[in-house]
Coordinates of C-alpha atoms in Angstrom, one line a residue:
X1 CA -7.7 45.0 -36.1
X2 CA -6.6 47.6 -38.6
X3 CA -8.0 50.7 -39.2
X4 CA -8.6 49.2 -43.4
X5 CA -9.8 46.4 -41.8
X6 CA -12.9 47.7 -39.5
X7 CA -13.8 50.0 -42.4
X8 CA -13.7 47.3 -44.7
X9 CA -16.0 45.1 -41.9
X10 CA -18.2 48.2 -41.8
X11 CA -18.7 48.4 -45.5
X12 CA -19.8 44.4 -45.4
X13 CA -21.9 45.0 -42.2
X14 CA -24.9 45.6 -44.7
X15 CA -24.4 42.4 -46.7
X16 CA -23.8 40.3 -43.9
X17 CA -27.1 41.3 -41.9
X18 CA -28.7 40.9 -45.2
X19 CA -27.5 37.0 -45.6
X20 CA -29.0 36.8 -42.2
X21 CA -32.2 37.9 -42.6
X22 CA -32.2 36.0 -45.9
X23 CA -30.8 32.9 -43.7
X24 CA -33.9 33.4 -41.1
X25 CA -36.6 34.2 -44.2
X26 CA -35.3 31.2 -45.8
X27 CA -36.6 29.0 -42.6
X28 CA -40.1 30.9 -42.1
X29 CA -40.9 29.7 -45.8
X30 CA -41.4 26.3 -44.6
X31 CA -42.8 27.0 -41.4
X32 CA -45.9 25.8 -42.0
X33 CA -45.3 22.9 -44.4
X34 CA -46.6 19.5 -42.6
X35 CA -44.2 15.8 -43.8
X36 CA -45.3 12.6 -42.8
X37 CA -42.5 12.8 -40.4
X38 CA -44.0 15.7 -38.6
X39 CA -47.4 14.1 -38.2
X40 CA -44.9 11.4 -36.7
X41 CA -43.6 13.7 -33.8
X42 CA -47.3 14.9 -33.7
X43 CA -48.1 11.4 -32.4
X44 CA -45.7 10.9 -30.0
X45 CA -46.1 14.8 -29.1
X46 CA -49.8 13.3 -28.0
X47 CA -48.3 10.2 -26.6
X48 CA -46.6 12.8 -24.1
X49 CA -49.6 14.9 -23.5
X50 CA -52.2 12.2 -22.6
X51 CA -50.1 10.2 -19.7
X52 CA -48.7 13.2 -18.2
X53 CA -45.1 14.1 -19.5
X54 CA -43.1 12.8 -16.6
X55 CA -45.1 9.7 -16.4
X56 CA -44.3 9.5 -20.7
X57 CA -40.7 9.7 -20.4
X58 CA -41.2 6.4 -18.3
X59 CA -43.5 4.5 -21.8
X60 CA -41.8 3.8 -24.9
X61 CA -42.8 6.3 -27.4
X62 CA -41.9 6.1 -31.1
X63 CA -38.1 4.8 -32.0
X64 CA -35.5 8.1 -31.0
X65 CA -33.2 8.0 -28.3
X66 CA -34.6 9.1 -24.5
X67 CA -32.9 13.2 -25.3
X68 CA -35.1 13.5 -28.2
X69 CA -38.2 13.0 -26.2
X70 CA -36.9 15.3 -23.4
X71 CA -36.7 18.0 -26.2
X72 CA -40.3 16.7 -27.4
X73 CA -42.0 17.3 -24.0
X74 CA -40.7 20.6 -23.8
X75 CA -42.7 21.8 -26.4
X76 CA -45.9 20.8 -24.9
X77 CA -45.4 23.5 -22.2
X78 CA -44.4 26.0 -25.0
X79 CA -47.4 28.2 -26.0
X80 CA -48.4 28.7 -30.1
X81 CA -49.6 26.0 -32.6
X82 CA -47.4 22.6 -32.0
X83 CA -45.6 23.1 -35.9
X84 CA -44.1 26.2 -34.9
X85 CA -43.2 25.1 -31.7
X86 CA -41.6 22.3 -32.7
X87 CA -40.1 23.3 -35.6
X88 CA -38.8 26.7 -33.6
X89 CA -36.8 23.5 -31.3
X90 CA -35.3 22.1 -34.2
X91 CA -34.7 25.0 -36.0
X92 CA -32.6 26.2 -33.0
X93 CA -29.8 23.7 -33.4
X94 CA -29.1 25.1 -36.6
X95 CA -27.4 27.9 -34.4
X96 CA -25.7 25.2 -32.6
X97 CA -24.3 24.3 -35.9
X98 CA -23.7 27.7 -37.3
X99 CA -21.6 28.5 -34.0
X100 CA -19.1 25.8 -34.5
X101 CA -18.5 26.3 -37.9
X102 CA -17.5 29.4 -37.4
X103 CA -15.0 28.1 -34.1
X104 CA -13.8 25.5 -36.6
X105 CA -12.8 27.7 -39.4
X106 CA -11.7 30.6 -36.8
X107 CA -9.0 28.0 -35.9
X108 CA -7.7 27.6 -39.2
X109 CA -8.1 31.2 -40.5
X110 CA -7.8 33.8 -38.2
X111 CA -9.8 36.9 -38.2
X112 CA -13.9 37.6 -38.2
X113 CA -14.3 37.5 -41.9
X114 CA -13.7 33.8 -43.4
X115 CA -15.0 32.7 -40.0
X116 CA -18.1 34.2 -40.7
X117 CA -18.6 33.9 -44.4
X118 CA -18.4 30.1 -43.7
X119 CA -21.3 30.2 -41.4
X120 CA -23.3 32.0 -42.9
X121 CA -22.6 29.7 -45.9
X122 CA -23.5 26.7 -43.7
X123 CA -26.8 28.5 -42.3
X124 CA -28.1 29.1 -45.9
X125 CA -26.6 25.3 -47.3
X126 CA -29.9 24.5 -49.0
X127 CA -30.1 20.6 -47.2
X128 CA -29.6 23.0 -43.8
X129 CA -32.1 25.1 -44.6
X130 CA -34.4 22.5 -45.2
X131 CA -33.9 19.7 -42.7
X132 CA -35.5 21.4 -40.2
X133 CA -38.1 24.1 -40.8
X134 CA -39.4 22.6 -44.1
X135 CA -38.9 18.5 -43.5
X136 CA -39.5 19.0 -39.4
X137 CA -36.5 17.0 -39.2
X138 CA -34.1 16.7 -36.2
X139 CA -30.2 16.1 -38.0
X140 CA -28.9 19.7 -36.9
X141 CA -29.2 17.9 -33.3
X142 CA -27.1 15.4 -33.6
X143 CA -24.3 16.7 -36.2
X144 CA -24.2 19.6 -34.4
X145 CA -22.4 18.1 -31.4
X146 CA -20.5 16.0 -33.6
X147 CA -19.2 19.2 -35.3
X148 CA -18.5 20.2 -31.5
X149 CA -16.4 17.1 -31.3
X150 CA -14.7 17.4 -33.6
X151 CA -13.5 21.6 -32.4
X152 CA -12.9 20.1 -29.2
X153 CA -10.6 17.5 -30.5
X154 CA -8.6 20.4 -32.5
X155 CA -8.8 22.1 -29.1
X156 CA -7.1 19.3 -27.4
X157 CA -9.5 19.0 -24.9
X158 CA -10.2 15.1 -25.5
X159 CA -13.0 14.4 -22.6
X160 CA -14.9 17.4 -23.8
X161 CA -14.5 16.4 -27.5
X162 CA -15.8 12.8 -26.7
X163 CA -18.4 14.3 -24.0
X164 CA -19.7 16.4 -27.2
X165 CA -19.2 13.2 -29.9
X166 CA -21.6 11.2 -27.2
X167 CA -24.1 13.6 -27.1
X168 CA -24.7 13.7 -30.8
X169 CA -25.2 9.6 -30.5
X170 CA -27.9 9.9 -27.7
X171 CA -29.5 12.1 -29.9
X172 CA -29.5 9.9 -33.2
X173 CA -27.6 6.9 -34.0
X174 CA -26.4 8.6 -36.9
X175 CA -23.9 9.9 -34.1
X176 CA -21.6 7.3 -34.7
X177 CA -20.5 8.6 -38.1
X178 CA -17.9 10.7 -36.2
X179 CA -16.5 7.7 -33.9
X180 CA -14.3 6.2 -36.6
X181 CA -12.4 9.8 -36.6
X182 CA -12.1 9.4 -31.9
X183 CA -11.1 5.3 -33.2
X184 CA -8.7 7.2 -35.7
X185 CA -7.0 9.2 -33.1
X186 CA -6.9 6.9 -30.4
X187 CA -4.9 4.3 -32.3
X188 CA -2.7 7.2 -33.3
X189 CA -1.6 8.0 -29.8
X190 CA -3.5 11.8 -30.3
X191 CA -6.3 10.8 -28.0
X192 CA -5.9 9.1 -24.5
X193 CA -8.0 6.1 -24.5
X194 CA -9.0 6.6 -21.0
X195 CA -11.5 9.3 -22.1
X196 CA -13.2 7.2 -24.2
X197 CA -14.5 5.7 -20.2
X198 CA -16.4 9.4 -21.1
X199 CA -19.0 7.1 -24.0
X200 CA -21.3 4.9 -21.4
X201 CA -20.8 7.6 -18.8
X202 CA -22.2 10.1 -20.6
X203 CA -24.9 8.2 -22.8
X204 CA -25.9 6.5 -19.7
X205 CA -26.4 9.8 -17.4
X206 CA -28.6 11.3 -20.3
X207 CA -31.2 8.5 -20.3
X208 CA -31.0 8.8 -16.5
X209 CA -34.5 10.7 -16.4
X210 CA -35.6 8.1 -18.8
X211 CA -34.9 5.6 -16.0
X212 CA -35.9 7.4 -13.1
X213 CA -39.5 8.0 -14.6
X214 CA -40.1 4.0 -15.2
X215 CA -38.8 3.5 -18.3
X216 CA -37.0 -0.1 -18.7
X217 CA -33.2 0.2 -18.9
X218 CA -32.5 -2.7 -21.4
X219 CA -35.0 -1.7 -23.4
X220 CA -33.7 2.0 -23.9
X221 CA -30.2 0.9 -23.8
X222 CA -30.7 -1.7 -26.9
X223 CA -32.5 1.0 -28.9
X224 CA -30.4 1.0 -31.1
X225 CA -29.8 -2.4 -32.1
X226 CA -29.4 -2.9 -35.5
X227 CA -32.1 -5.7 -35.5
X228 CA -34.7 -3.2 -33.9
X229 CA -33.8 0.0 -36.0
X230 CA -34.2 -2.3 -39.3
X231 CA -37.9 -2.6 -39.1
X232 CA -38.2 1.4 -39.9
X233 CA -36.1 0.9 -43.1
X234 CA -36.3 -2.6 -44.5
X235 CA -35.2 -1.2 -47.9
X236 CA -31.4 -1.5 -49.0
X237 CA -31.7 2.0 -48.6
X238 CA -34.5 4.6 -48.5
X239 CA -33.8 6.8 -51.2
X240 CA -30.1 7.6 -50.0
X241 CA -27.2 8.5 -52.0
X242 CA -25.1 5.3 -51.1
X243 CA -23.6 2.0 -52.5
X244 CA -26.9 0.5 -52.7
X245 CA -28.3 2.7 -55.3
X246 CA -26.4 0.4 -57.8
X247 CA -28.2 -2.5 -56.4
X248 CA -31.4 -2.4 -56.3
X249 CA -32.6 -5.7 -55.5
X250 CA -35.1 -6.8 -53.2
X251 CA -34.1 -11.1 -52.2
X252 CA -31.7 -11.9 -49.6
X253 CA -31.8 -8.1 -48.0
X254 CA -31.3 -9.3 -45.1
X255 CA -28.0 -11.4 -45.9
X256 CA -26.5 -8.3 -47.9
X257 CA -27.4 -5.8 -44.8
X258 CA -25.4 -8.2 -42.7
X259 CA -22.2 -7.7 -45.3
X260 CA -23.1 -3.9 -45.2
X261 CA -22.3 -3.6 -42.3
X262 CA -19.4 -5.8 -42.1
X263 CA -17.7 -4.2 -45.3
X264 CA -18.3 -1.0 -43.4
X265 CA -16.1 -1.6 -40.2
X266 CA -13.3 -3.3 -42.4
X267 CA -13.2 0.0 -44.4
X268 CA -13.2 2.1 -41.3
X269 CA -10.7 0.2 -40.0
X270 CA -8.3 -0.5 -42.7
X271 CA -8.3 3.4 -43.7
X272 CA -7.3 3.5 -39.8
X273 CA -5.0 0.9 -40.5
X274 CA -3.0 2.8 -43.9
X275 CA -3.3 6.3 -41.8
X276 CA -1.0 4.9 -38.6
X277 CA 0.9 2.5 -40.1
X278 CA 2.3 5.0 -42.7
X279 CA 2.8 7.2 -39.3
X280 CA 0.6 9.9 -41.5
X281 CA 1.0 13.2 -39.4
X282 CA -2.6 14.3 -38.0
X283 CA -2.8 17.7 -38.7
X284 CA -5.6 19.6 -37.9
X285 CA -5.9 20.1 -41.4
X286 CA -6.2 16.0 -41.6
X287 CA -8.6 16.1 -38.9
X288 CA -11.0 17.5 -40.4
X289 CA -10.7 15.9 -43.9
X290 CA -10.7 12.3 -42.0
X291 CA -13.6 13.7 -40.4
X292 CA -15.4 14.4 -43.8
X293 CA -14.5 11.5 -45.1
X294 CA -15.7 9.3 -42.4
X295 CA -19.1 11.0 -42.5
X296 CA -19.5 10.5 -46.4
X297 CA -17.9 7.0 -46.4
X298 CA -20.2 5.4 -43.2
X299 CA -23.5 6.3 -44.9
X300 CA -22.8 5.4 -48.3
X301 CA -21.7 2.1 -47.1
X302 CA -24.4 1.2 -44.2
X303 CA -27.7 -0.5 -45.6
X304 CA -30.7 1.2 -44.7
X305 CA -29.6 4.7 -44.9
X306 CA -32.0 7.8 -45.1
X307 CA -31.3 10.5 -47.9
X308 CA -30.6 12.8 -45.3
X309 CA -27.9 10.9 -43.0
X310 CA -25.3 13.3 -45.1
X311 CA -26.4 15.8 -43.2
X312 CA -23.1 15.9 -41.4
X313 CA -21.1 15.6 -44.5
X314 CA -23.3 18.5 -46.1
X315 CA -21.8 20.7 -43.5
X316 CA -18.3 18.9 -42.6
X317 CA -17.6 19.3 -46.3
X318 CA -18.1 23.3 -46.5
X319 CA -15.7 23.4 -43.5
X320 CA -13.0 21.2 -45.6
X321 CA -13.7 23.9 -47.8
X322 CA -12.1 26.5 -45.9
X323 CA -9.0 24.9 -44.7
X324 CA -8.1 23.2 -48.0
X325 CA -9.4 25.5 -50.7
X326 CA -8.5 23.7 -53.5
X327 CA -11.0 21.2 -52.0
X328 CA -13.5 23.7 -52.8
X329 CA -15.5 21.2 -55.3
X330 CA -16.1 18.9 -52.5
X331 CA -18.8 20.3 -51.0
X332 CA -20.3 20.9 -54.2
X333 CA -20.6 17.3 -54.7
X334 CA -22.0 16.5 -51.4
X335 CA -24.9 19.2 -51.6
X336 CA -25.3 18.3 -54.9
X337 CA -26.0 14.5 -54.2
X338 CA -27.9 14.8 -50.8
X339 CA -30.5 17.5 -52.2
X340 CA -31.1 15.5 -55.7
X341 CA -32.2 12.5 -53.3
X342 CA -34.2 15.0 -51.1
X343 CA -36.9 14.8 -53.8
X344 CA -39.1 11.9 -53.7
X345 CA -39.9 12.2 -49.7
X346 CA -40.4 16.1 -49.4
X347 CA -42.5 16.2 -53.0
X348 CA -44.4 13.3 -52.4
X349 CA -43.0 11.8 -55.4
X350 CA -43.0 7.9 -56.1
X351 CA -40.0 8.3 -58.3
X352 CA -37.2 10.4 -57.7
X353 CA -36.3 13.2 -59.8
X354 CA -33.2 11.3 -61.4
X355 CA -32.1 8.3 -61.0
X356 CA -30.4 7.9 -57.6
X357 CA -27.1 6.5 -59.4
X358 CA -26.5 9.7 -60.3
X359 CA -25.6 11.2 -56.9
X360 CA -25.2 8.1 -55.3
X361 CA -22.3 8.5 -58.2
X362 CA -21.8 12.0 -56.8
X363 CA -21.8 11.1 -53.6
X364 CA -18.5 8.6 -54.6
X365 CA -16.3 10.9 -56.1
X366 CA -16.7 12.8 -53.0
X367 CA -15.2 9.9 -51.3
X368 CA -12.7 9.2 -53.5
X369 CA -11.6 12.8 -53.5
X370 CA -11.3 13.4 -49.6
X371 CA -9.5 9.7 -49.3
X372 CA -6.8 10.3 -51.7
X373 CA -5.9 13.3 -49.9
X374 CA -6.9 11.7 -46.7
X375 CA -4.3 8.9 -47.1
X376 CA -1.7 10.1 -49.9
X377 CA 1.7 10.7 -48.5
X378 CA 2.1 14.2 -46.3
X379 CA 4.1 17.1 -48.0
X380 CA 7.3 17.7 -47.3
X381 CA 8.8 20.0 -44.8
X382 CA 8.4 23.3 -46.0
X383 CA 6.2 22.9 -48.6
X384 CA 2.6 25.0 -48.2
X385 CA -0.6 22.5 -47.0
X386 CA -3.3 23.1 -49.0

């Protein structure tokens, strides 16, 4: 590093530690605030206590995957009241998050100080800042290992990046937003399909103390079905910034899920389809904007999506952001459209704030954007990426 360059880092030192403590004050505001999710976890929290928590990992408590309930238990042995304690967990894979944003960009720009300036932009992104210590929710979990996957893959270290991408589905099944990007790859020849052999391995070895303490294998392993995860969200969707905003009806859900999820996989798979067939070059700069994409276009096009299943795209975007700068509206549109739908659940509100068009509409152009770059034909040899 330059001598203009530590002064320079020195002068900023201030500022930055600022943004940090403004990052960390940011989180204690919510600290105490109590959602109906929260009293949720509180339940199953008790579920734990009163059997004994090894005997508890063995029963069936609430509908999250068997390495959410590990992370549950261990709060009952932590000491303070139980909404700190849990909250302080959740709160803590916001690091996890922050950490790989910075890896990411630090691959694409060099140096401490972009690396850094996008992290701390992702600790202080207002849905970041609120998943966890104000909603009590647990998305930093799961997109934080899919962010992981997603370095690893740009690392070329495919069994780690797939170990990392099967993490984040044991965790949520909102995981699966960053398989398209592993299917992507694959069919490309930039990812062995042997270590894909790492999905089952992995998700199975993590609901191994599951097992061992009684609980029944089929049971935990079909978790996940679509038929048994419906029941929590029989709406089209529950106040999420998706397709189904412009259809609010309420006959033949069922029959319109089924095409949801249908017109999903043909989407995923035809935008697979145009990216190998036109022998697009996978860049790590494509990477990462088929990543985005995938995460924005998979929850606006499922049925029964949750406002805050963005998450990933919330923080996905940002990155975009600092490897194609002229990109930099993206992430604008993201936030924008996941925090207007955060509304209704956080303020108790029957209606939302706007209409959810609006950033379901939001929410689109984002698509668009990221797919016509996504898909449009590369630049030409010596022309500057942007």
């Amino acid at each position: 590093m330059s001598i203009d360059s530590r002064r320079s880092l020195r002068t900023e030192a201030p500022l930055i530690v600022a943004l940090i403590v403004l990052a960390v004050l940011a989180r204690l505001a919510g600290r105490g605030e109590v959602t109906i999710d929260m009293r949720t976890f509180y339940a199953w929290y008790a579920d734990l206590e009163s059997g004994g928590v090894w005997h508890s990992l063995g029963e069936e408590i609430g509908n999250y995957n068997a390495p959410f309930l590990y992370l549950l238990a261990l709060t009952t042995i932590l000491p303070g009241p139980m909404v700190l304690k849990i909250k302080l967990v959740w709160v803590a894979f916001d690091l996890l998050l922050v950490f790989f944003t910075y890896r990411l960009v630090a691959l694409r720009r060099p140096g401490r100080r972009i690396p850094l300036l996008a992290a701390l932009v992702v600790a202080l992104l207002p849905t970041v800042v609120v998943n966890a210590s104000f909603w009590g929710q647990t998305d930093a979990m799961w997109a934080g290992f899919a962010l992981a996957g997603v370095y690893f893959l740009l690392r070329e270290r495919p069994w780690l990046a797939v170990t990392m991408c099967t993490v984040a589905l044991a965790f949520k099944p909102q995981g699966i937003f960053i398989f398209p990007l592993l299917l992507l790859l694959a069919v490309a020849g930039r990812l062995p399909w042997r270590t894909l052999l790492a999905v089952p391995v992995v998700y199975v070895a993590l609901c191994l103390p599951a097992f061992l303490a009684g609980r029944d294998p089929i049971e935990l392993l079909t978790l996940y079905d679509p038929g048994r995860q419906a029941i929590h969200v029989p709406n089209l969707t529950s106040n999420a910034p998706s397709a189904y905003a412009f259809f609010p009806v309420d006959v033949r859900v069922d029959s319109v899920k089924s095409l949801g999820y249908v017109l999903a996989a043909a989407l995923v798979v035809g935008l697979c389809h145009v990216l190998v067939a036109r022998r697009t070059e996978l860049t790590p700069d494509r990477v990462v904007l088929a990543a985005t994409t995938f995460a924005i276009l998979l929850p606006w096009t499922l049925p029964g999506m949750h406002e805050r299943y963005f998450f990933l795209a919330d923080v996905l975007s940002v990155v975009l952001a600092f490897y194609r700068p002229r990109l930099w509206y993206v992430p604008l549109l993201v936030q924008a459209a996941s925090l207007l739908s955060y509304g209704p659940f956080l303020f108790g509100r029957k209606a939302p704030l706007i209409d959810l068009m609006i950033p379901a509409a939001l929410m689109l152009a984002a698509l668009i954007v990221t797919t016509y770059h996504l898909v449009r034909r590369p630049l030409s040899s010596g022309q500057p990426t942007t």
